[in-house]
PDB file of C-alpha atoms in Angstrom:
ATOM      1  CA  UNK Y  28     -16.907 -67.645 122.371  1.00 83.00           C
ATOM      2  CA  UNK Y  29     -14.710 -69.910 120.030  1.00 90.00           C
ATOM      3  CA  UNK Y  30     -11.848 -68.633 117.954  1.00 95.00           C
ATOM      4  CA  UNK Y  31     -11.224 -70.533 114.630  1.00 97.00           C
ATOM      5  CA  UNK Y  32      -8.471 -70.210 112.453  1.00 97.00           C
ATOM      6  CA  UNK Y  33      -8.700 -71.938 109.009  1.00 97.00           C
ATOM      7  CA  UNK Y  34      -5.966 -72.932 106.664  1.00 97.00           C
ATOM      8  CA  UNK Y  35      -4.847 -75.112 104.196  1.00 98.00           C
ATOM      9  CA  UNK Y  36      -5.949 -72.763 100.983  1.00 97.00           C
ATOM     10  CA  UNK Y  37      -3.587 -72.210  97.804  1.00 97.00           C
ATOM     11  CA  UNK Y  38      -3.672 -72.758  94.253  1.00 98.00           C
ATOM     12  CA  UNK Y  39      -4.380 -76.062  92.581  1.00 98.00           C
ATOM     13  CA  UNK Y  40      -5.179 -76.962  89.200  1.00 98.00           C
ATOM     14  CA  UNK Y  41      -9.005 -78.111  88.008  1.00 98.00           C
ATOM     15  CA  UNK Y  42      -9.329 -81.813  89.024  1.00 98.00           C
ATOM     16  CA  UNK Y  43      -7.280 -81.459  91.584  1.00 98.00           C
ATOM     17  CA  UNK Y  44      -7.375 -81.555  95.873  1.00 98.00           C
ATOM     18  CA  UNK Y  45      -7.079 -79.392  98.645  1.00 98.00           C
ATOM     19  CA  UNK Y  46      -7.710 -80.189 102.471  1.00 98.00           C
ATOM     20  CA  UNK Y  47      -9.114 -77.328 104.155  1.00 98.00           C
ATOM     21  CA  UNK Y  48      -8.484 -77.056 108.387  1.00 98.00           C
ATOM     22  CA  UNK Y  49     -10.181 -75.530 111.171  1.00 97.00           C
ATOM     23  CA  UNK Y  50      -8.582 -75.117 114.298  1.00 96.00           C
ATOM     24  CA  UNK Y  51     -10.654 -74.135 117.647  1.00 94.00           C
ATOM     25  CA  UNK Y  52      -9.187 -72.719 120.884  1.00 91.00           C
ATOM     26  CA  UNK Y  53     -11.588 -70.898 123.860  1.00 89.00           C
ATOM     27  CA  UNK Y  54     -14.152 -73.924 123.502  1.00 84.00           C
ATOM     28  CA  UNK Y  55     -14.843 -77.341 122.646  1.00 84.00           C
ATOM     29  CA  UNK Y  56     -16.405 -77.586 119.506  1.00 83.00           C
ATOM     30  CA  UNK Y  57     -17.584 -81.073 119.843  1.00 81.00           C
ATOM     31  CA  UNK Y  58     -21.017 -79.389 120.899  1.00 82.00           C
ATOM     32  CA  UNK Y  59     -21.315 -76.787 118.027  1.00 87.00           C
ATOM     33  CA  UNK Y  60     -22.685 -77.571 114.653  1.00 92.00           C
ATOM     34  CA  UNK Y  61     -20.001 -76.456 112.452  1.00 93.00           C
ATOM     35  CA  UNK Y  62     -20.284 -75.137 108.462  1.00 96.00           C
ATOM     36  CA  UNK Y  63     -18.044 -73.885 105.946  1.00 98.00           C
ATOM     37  CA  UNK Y  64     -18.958 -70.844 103.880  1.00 98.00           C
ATOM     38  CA  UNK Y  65     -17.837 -69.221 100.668  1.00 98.00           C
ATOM     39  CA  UNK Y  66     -17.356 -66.064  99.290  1.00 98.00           C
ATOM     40  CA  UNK Y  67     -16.294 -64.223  95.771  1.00 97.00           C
ATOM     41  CA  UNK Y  68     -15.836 -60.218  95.937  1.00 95.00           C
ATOM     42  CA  UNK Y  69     -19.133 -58.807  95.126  1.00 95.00           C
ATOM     43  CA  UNK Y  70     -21.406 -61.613  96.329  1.00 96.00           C
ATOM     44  CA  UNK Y  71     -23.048 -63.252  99.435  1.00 95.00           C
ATOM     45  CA  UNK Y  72     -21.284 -65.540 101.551  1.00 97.00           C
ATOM     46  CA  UNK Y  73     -22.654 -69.184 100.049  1.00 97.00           C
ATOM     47  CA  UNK Y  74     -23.000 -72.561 102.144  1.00 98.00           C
ATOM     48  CA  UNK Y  75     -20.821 -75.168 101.350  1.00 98.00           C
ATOM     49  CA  UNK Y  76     -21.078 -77.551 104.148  1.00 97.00           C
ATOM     50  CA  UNK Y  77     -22.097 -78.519 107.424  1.00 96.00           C
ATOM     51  CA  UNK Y  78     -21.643 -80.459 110.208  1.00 93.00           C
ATOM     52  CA  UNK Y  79     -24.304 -81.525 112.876  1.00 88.00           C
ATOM     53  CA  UNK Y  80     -23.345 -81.530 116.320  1.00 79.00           C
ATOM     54  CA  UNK Y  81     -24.910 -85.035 117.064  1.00 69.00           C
ATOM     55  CA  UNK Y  82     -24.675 -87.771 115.645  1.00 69.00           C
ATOM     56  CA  UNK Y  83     -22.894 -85.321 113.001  1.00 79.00           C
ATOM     57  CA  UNK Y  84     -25.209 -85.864 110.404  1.00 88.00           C
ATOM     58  CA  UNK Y  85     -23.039 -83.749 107.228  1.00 93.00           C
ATOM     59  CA  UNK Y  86     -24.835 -81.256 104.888  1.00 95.00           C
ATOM     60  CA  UNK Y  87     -23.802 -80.275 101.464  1.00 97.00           C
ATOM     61  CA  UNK Y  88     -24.312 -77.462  99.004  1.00 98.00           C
ATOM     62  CA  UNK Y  89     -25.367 -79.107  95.668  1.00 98.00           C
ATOM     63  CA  UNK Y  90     -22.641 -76.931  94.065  1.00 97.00           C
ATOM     64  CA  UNK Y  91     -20.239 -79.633  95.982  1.00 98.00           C
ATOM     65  CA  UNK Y  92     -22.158 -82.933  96.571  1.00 98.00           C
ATOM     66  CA  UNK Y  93     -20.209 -85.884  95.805  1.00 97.00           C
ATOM     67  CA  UNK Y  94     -16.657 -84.109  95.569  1.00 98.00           C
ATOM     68  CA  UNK Y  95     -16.343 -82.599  98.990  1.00 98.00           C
ATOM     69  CA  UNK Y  96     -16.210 -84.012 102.313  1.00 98.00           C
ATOM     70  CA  UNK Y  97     -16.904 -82.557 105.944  1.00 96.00           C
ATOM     71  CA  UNK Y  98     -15.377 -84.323 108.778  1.00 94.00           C
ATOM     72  CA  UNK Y  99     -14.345 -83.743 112.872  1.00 90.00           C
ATOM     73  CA  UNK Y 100     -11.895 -84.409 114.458  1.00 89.00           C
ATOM     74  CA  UNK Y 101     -12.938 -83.804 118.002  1.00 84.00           C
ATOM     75  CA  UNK Y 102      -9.711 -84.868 119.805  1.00 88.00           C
ATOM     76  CA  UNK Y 103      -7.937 -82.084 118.044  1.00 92.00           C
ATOM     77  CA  UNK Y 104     -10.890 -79.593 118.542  1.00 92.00           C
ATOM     78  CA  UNK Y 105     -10.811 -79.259 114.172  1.00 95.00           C
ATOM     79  CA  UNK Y 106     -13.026 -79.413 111.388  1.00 95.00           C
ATOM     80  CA  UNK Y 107     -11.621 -80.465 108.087  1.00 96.00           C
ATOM     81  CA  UNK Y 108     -13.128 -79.746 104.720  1.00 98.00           C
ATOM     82  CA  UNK Y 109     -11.529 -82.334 102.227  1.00 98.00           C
ATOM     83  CA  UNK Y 110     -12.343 -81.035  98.537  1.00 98.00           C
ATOM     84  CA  UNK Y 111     -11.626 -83.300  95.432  1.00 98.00           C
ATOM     85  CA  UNK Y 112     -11.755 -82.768  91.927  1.00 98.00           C
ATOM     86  CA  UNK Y 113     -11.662 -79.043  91.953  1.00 98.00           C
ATOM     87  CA  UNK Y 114     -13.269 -76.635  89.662  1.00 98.00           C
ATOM     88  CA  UNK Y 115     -12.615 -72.707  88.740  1.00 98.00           C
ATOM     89  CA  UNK Y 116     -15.989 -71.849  90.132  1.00 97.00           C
ATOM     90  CA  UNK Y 117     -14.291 -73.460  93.210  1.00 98.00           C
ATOM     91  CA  UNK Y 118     -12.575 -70.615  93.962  1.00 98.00           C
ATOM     92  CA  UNK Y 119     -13.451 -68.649  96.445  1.00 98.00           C
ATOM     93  CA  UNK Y 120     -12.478 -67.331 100.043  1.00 98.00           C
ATOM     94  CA  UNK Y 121     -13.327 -69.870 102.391  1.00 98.00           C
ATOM     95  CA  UNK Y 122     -14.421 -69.363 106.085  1.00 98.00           C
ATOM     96  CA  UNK Y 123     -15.040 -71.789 109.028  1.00 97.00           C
ATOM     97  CA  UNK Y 124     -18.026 -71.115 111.761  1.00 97.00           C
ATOM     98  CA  UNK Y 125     -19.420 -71.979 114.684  1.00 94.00           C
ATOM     99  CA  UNK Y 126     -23.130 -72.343 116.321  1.00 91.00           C
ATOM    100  CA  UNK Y 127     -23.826 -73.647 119.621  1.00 86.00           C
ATOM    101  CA  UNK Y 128     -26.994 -75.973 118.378  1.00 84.00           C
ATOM    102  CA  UNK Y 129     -27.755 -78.982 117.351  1.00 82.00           C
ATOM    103  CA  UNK Y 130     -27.715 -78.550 113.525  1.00 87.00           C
ATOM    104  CA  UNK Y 131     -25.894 -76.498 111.214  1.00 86.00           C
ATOM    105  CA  UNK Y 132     -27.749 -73.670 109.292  1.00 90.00           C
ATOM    106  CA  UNK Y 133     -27.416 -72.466 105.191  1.00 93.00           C
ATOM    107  CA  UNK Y 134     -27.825 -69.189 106.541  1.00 94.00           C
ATOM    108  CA  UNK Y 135     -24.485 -67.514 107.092  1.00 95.00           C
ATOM    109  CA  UNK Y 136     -26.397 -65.342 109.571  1.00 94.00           C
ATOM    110  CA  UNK Y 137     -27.017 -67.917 112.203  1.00 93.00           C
ATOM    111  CA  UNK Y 138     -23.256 -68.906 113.215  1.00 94.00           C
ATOM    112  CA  UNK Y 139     -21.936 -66.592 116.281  1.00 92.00           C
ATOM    113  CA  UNK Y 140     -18.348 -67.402 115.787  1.00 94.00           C
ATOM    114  CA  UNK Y 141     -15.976 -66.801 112.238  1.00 97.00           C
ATOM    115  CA  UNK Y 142     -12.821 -67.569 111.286  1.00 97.00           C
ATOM    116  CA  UNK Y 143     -10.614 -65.509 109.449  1.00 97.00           C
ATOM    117  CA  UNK Y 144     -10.927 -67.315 106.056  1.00 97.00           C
ATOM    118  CA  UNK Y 145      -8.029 -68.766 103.727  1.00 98.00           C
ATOM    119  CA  UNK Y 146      -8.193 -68.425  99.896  1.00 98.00           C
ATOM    120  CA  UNK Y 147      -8.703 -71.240  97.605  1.00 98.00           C
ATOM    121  CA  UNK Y 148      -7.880 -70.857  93.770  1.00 98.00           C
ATOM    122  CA  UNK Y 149      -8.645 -73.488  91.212  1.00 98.00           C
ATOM    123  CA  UNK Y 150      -7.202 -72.538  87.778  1.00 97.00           C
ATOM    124  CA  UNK Y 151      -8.310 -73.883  84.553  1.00 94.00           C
TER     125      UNK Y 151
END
């Protein structure tokens, strides 16, 4: 089992950029695929990205092609979500997760491991 803790949420103004972080301790996660999720109060937990395990082929939600950016940094056992040019619909609670395959999955219900999720607010 992997413990992640995310951060790097706050307010920021439409247009503007946040860099989200996801810190894992208990195991490497240079063998998981990795994804970012999204949620509002009231709805599903939504994709946003993902990672592959190997070569780390990135996936994107359409919702965010083009403005965010999913990266690893496997020396500091992290996953970064960079997210430009911001919208309202943007905001969201944001969780990290884990999967010990190859590939990362749009299903929310296919990752084993959770963070604790940080809030992300995009005003207008």
């Amino acid at each position: 089992q992997v413990q992640l803790v995310e951060s790097g949420g706050g307010l920021v103004q439409a247009g503007g950029s946040l860099q989200l972080s996801c810190a894992a301790s208990g195991r490497t996660i240079s063998s998981s695929a990795m994804g970012w999720f999204r949620q509002t109060p009231g709805k599903e937990r939504d994709f946003v990205a993902g990672l592959a395990w190997n070569p780390g082929t990135p996936y994107y939600a359409d919702s965010v092609k083009g403005r965010f950016t999913i990266a690893r940094d496997n020396a500091k056992n992290t996953v970064l979500l960079q997210m430009n040019s911001l919208k309202p619909e943007d905001t969201a609670i944001y969780y990290c997760a884990a999967r010990t395959t190859l590939a990362p999955s749009y299903s929310p219900k296919s990752y084993t491991d959770w963070g604790q999720g940080t809030q992300v607010t995009v005003s207008s």
